[in-house]
XYZ file of C-alpha atoms in Angstrom:
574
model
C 86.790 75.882 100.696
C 83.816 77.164 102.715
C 85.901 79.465 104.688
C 87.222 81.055 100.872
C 84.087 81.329 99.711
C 82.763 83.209 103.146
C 84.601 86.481 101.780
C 82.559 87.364 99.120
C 80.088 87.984 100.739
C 80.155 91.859 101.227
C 80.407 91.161 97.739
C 77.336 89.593 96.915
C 75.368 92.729 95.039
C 78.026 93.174 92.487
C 78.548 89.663 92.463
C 74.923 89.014 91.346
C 74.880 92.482 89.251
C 77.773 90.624 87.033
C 76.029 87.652 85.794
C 72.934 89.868 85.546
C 74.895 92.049 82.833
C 75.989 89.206 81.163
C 73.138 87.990 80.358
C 72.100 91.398 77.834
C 76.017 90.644 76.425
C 74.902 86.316 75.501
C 71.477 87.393 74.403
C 72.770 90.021 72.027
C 75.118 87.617 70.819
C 72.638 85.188 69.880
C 69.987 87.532 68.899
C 72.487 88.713 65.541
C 72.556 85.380 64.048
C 69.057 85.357 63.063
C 68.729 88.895 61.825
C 71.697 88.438 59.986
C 69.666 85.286 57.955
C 66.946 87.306 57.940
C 69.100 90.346 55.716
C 70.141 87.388 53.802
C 66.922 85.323 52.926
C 64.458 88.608 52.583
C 66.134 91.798 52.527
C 69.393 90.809 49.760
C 67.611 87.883 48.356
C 64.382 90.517 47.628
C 66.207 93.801 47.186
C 64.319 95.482 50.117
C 66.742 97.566 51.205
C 64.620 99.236 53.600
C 64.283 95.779 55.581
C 67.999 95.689 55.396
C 68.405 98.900 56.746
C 65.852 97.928 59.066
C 67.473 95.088 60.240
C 70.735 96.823 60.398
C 69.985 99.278 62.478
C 67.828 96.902 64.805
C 71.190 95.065 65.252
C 73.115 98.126 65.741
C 71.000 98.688 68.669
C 71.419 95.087 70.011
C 75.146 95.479 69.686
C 75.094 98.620 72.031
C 72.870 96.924 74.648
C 75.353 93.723 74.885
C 78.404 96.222 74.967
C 76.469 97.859 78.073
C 76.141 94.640 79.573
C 79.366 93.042 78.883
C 80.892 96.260 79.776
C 79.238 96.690 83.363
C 79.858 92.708 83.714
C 83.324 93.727 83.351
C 83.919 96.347 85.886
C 81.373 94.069 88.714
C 83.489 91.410 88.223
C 86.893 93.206 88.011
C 85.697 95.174 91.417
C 84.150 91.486 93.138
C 87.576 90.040 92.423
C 90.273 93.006 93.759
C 88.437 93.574 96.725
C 87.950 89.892 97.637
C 91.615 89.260 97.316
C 92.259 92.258 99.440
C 89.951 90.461 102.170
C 91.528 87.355 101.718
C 95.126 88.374 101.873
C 94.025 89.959 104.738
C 92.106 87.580 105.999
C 95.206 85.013 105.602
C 98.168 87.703 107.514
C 95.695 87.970 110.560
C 95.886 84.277 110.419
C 99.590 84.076 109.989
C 99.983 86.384 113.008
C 97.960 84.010 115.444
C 100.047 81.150 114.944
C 102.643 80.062 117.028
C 106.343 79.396 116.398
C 105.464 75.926 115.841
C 102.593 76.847 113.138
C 105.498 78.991 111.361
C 107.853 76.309 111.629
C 105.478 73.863 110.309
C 104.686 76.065 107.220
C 108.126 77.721 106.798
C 108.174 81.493 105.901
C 109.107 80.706 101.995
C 105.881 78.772 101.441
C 103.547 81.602 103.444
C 104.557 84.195 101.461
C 104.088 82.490 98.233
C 100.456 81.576 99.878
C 99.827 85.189 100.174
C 100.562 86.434 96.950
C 100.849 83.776 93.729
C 98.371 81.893 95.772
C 95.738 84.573 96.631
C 96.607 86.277 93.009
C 95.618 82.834 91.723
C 92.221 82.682 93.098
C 91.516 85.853 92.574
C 91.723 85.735 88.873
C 89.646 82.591 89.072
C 86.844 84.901 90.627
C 87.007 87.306 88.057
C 86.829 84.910 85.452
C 83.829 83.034 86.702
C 81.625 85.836 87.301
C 81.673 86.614 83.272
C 83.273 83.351 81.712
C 81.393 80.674 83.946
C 78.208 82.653 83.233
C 78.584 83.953 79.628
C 79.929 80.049 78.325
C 76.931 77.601 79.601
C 73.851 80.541 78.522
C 75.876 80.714 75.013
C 76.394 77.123 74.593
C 72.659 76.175 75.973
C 71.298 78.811 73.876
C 73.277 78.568 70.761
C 72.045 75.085 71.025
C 68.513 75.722 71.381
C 68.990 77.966 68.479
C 70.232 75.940 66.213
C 67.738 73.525 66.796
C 65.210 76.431 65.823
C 66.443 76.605 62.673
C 67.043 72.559 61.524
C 66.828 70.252 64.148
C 68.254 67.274 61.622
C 71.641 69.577 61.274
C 72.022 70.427 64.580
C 72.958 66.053 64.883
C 76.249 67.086 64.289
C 76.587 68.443 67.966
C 75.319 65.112 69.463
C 78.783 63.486 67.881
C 81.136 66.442 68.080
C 80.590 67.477 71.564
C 80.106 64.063 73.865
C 84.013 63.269 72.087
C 84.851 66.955 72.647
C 83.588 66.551 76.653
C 85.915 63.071 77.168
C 88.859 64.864 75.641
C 88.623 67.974 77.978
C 87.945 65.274 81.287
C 90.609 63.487 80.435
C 93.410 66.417 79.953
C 91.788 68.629 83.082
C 92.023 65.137 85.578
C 95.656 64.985 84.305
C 96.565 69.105 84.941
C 95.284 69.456 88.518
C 98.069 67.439 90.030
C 100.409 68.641 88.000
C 99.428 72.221 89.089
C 99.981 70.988 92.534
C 103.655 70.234 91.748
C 103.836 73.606 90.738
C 103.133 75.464 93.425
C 105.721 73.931 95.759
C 108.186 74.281 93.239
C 107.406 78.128 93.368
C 107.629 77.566 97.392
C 111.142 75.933 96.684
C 112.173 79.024 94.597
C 111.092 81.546 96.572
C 112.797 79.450 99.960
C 116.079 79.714 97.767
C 115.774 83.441 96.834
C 114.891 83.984 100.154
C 117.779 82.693 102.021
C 120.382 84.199 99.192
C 119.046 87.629 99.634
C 118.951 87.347 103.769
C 122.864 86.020 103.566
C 123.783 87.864 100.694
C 126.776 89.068 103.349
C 127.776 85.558 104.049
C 127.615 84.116 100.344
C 129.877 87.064 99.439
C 132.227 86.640 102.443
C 132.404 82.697 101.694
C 132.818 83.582 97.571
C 129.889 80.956 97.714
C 127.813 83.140 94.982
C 128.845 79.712 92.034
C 127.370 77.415 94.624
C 124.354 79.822 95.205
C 124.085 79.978 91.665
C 123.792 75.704 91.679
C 121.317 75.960 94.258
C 118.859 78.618 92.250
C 119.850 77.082 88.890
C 118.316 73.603 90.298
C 114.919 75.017 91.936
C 114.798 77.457 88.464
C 115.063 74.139 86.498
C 112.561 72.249 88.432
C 110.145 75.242 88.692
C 110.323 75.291 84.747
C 110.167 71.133 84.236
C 106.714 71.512 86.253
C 105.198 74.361 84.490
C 106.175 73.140 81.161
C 104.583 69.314 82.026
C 101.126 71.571 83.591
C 100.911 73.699 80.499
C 101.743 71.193 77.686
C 99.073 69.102 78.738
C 96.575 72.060 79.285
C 97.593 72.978 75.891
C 96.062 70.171 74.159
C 92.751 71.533 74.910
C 93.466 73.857 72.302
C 94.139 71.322 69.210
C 91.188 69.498 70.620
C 88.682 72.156 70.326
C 90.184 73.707 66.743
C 89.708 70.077 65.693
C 85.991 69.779 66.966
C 85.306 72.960 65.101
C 86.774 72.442 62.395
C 85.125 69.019 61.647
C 81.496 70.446 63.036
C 81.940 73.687 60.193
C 82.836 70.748 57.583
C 79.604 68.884 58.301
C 77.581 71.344 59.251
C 78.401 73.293 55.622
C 78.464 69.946 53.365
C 75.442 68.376 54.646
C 73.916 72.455 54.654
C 74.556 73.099 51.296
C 72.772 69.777 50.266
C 69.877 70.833 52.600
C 69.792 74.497 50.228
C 69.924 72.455 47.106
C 67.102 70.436 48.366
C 65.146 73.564 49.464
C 64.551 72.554 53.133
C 67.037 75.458 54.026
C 67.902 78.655 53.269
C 71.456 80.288 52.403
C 70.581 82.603 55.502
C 69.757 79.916 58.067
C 73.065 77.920 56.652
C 74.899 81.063 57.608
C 73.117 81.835 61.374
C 73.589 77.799 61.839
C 76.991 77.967 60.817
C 77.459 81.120 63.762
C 75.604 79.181 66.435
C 77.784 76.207 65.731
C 80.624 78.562 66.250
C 79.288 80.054 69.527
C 78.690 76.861 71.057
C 82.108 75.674 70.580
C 83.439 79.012 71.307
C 81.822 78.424 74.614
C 83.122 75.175 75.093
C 86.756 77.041 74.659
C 85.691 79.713 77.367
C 85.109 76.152 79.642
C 87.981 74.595 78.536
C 90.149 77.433 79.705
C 88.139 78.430 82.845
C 88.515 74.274 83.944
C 92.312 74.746 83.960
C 92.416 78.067 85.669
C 89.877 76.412 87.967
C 92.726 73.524 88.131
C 94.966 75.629 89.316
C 92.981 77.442 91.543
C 92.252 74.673 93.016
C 95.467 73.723 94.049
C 96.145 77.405 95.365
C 92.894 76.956 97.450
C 93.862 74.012 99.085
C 96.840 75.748 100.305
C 94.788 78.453 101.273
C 92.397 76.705 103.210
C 95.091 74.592 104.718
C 96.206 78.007 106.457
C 92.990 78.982 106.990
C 92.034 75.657 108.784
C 94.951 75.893 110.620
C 94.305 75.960 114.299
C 96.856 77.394 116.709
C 98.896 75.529 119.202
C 98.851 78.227 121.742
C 95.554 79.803 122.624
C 94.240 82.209 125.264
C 91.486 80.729 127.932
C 88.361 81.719 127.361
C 87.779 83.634 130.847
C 91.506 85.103 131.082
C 92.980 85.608 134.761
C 94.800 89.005 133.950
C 97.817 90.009 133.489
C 101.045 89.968 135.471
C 101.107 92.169 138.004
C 104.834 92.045 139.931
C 106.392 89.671 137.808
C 107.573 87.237 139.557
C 108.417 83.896 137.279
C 108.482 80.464 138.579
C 109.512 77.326 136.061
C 108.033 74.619 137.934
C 109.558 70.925 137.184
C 109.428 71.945 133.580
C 110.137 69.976 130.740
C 109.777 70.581 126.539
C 110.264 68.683 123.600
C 109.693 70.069 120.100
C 107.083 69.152 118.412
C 108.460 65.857 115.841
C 111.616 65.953 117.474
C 113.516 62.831 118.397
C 116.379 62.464 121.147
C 116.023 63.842 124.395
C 114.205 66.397 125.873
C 115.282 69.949 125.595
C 114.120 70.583 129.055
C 114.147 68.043 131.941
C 112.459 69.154 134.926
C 113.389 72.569 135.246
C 112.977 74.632 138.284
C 113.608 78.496 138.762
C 111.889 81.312 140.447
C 112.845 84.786 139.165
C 111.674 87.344 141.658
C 110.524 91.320 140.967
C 113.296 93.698 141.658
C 115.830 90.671 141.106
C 118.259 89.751 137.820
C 118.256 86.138 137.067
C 121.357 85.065 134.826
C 120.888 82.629 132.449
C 124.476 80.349 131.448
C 124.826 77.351 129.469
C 126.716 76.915 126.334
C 125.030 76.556 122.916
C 122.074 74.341 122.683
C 121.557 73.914 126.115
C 118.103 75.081 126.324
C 118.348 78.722 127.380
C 116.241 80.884 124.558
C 113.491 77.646 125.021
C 113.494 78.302 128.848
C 112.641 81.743 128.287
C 110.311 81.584 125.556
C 108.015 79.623 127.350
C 107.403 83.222 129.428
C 105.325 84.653 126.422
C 104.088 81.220 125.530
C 105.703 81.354 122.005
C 105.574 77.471 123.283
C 104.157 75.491 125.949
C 105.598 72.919 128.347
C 105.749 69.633 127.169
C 105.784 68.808 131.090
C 105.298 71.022 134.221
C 104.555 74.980 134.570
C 105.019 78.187 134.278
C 103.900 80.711 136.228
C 104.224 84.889 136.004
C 102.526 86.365 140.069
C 101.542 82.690 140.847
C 98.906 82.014 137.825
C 99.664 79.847 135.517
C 100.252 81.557 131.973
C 98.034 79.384 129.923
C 95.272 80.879 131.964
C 95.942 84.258 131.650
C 94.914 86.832 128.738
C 97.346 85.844 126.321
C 97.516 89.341 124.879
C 97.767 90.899 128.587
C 100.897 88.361 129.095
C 102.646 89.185 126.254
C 102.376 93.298 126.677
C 103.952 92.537 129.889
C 106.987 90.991 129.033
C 109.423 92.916 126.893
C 111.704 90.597 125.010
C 114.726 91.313 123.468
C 115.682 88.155 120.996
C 119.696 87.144 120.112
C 118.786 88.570 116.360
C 117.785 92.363 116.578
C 114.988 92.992 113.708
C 114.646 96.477 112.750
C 111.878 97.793 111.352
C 111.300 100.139 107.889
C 110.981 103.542 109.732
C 112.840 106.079 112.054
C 114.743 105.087 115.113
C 111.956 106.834 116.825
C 109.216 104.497 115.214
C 111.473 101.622 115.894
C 111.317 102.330 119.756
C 107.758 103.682 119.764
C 106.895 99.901 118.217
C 107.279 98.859 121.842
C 104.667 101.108 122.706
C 102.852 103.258 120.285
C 101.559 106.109 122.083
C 104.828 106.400 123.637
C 105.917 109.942 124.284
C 108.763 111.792 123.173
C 110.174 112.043 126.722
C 109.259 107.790 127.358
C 111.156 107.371 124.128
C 114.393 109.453 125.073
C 114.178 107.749 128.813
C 114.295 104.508 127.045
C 117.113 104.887 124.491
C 119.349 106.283 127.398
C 118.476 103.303 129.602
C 119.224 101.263 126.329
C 123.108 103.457 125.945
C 121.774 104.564 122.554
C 120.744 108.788 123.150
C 124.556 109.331 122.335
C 124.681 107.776 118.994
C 120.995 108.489 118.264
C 121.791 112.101 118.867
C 124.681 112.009 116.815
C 123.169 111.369 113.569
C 122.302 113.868 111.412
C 118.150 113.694 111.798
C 118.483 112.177 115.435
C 115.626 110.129 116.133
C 113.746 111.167 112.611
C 117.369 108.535 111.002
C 115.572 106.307 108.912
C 117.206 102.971 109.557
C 117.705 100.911 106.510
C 116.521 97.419 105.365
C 117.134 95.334 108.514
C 119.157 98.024 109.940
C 121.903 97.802 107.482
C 123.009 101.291 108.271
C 123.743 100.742 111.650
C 126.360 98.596 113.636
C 125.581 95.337 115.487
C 126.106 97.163 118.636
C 123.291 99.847 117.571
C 120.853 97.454 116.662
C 120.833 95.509 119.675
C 120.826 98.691 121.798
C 117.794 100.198 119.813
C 116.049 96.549 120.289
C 116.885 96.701 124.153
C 114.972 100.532 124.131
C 112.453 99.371 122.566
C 111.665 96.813 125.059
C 112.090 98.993 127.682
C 109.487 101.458 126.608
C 106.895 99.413 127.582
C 107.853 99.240 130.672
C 107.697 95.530 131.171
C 107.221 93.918 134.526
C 109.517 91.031 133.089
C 112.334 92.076 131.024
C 114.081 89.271 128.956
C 117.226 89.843 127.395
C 118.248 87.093 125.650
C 122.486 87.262 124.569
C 121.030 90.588 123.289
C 124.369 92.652 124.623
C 126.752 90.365 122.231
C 127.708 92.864 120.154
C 128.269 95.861 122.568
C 131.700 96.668 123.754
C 132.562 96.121 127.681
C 132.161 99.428 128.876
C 128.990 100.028 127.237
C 127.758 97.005 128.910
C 128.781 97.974 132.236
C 126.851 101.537 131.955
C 123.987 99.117 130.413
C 123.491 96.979 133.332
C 123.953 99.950 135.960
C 121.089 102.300 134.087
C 118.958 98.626 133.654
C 118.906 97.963 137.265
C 117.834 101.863 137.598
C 115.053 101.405 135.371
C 114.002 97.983 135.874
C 113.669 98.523 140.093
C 111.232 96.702 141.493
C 110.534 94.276 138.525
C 112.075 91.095 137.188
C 115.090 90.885 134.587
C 116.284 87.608 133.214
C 119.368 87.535 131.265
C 120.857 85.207 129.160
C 124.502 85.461 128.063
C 127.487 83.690 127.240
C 130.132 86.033 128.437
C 130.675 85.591 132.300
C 131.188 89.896 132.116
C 127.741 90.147 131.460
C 126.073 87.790 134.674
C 128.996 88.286 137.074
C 126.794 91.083 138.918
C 123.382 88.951 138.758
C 121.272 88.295 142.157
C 121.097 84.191 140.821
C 122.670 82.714 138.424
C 121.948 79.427 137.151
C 123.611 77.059 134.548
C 121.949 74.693 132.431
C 123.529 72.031 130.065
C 121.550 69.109 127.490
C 118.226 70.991 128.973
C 119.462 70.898 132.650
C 120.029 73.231 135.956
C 123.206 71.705 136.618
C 124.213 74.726 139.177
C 122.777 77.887 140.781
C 123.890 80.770 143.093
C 125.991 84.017 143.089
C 128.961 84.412 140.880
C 131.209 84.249 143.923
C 129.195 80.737 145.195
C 129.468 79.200 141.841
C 133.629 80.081 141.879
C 133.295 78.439 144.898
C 130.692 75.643 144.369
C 130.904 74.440 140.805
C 133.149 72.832 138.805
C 131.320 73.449 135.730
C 131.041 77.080 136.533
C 134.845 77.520 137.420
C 135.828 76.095 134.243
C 133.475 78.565 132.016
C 135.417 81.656 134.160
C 138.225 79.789 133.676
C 138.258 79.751 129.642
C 136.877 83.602 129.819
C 138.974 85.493 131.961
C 141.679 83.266 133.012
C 143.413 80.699 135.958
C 144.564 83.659 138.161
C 140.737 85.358 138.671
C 139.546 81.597 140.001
């Protein structure tokens, strides 16, 4: 909660200013009451019209000054609150982009998102709220008590029965709501995880005519969503009857035993009337509480949440005195093993040793599951070994400048994400300040300059959400550029040529070997096409390095191998 808190304070100044205001807005407010008993009891009760006039004018002026204050409150607190939840959404995305794939995993995409909008939105309502309602409610319940009791102490009993009753009812309903609130905000996680996936497969549902089941699956986390709302805000709505009943029964007493006070002549019509106007403040007030308690209830959920991100420390950290960067980019697996983290069964990784070397392709085979995209994304450290090490020029990476590493290696992943943008932005996110020439050298390495250039704007094509305006093919090429750009000492392409015909390929690997001279490739495919040329090739299965050499020693060597040629290109080529 600290670490929410700690972001309002460039705040602070308007943060103070707010209250400040406020309190010309409650003082106003229970200024009128009086002056209005006082037009009653002297000016209408004698006919001095001047005095009402007076008066009148007197709380004209009053009126003005509160509006001032209430107004300037207003804008403090409305300017406190938007820029502190532009800090803390902020705040919370630099967070989100330090954690690792096992902080991501843990919190699942669905449930960050809905932490960095209904949860932040959340909070910052309940800041703009406090700064006038958590203010304005205690100075005009205090003070409309105080007042009261200036005017007839004996009457002003009636608060010491209504209000203790009044304070057990709103305990008792707010201790109820803030679980409930709780409930809520998963469900919206739920909902959004659902709408999420639909609209990512929206291809898939509609291939599989799966939009009835869809609708099931939406229908459910709808219906639960709604089931937890309507419990939170049916019992928040009893605050409500509660407090129309506590004013309603404090008026009642308040005028009967009043009126017997005026017909005894120990009060006055006028002070009846200001009484009857402070008892309505202070209850008034007690409604501002009541509904700032269960936005405060579920703020406080949302904060939890918030702080649980906040709190969140990641798995994979830089060293404090970082040994550099790679410099050749050579990569050595040393007796390497990894399990995920709350996994059960084996390892996915059992003492694995490779060396890639600079200027050298390392192949990558194994069939699905058997540890290949986890051997390589231990390069980056997007995880660490459970067992063993990895080093990039002989230094092991969890020493080295984590940032340094990563700018080093240029991965290209199995699923191609495009960015919103041009093609040319798309390759330039590999390296920002690339040039115009580094950009072209790149997409030709990559076999995308011909279709690039065949587009109407070129390089200025905007691509479309996730690239849906361009072929599998394109995507993966445009993803291979913009690795390249970088011009990464360790280029790791990772079944990223699955979707590009066989002659393509071939001009791919010919231009790669071009442009990646004198520094490391490792490539990981399933199609024997695409490692057949590879200095080493190595094939893992359950986590293994079952065999290793060239294509033609493997033909030779391993059964395992043979068979995977075998079921690819046929008996006669073994």
């Amino acid at each position: 909660m600290r670490r929410l808190f700690s972001y309002l304070k460039p705040y602070r100044t308007a943060a103070i200013a707010a209250p400040l205001l406020m309190l010309l807005e409650v003082a106003a407010d229970l200024i009128q009451p009086k002056m209005m008993a006082g037009i009653v009891d002297i000016g209408i009760a004698n006919r001095d019209l001047a005095y009402v006039y007076r008066t009148g004018a007197g709380m004209i002026g009053i009126a003005l000054i509160g509006l001032i204050g209430g107004t300037g409150a207003t804008i403090f607190s409305c300017t406190v609150a938007a820029n502190y939840g532009k800090d803390l959404r902020g705040g919370l995305f630099e967070k989100v982009q330090s954690f690792s794939f096992a902080e991501l995993d843990r919190f699942k995409t669905a449930s960050l998102i809905t932490r960095l909008t209904n949860d932040v939105t959340q909070i910052q309502h309940i800041v703009m709220l406090s700064l006038r309602m958590l203010v304005r409610a205690p100075l005009l319940a205090v003070g409309g008590v105080m007042m009261a009791l200036s005017i007839n102490a004996g009457l002003a009993s009636v608060l010491l029965i209504s209000l203790p009753l009044l304070g057990v009812a709103l305990t008792l309903i707010m201790s109820k709501s803030f679980p409930m609130f709780t409930v809520v905000q998963k469900r919206i996680d739920k909902l959004n995880g659902v709408m999420r996936e639909n609209l990512t497969g929206a291809r898939v549902v509609r291939a599989f005519v799966r939009s009835g089941y869809e609708k099931d699956r939406f229908g459910k986390a709808n219906e639960g969503l709604s089931k937890a709302s309507l419990r939170a805000v049916r019992t928040v709505n009893l605050t409500a009857p509660a407090m129309m009943a506590a004013l309603n029964i404090s008026l009642v007493a308040v005028l009967w035993f009043g009126g017997i006070k005026v017909d005894f002549g120990t009060m006055s019509v006028g002070e009846v009337m200001a009484f009857v106007n402070y008892i309505t403040q202070i209850l008034m007030a007690l409604q501002m509480v009541a509904f700032l308690t269960v936005n405060i209830s579920r703020a406080k959920a949302s904060s939890e949440r918030l702080a649980e991100v906040l709190d969140a420390e990641s798995s994979i950290t830089g060293p404090a005195a970082p040994e550099g960067a790679p410099g050749e980019g050579k990569v050595e697996f040393r007796n390497v093993s990894f399990c995920y983290e709350g996994a059960s069964g084996d390892p996915v990784l059992k003492n694995v040793d490779v060396t890639a070397f600079p200027g050298r392709t390392l192949a990558i085979l194994g069939a699905t599951g058997s540890g290949k995209s986890t051997l390589v994304n231990l390069i980056p450290r997007f995880f660490d070994p459970t067992e063993g090490t990895v080093l990039v020029d002989g230094t092991d990476v969890r020493d080295m400048d984590l940032a340094g590493l990563r700018a080093s290696v240029g991965m290209v992943l199995q699923d191609p994400v495009l960015f919103t943008g041009t093609i040319r932005d798309n390759i330039m996110w590999g390296k920002a300040d690339a040039t115009d020439e580094e950009v072209t050298e790149a997409a030709k390495a990559a076999q995308a300059h011909d279709f690039i250039t065949s587009l109407p704007e070129g390089y200025d094509t905007v691509v479309g959400q996730k690239g849906a305006n361009l072929s599998g093919g394109q995507k993966q090429r445009l993803a291979i550029a913009r690795a390249l750009v970088r011009k990464p000492r360790v280029l790791v392409l990772d079944d990223s040529t699955s979707a590009i015909d066989m002659g393509t390929e071939e001009r791919l690997q010919a231009a790669l070997k071009e442009y990646m001279r004198g520094r490391t490739t490792i490539v990981i495919a399933q199609r024997i096409s695409s490692v057949m040329d590879a200095d080493e090739i190595i094939v893992l299965e359950d986590g293994e390095v079952v065999a290793r050499g060239t294509h033609h020693q493997l033909v030779e060597g391993s059964e395992i191998y043979r068979d995977i040629v075998r079921s690819q290109l046929g008996a006669e080529v073994v």
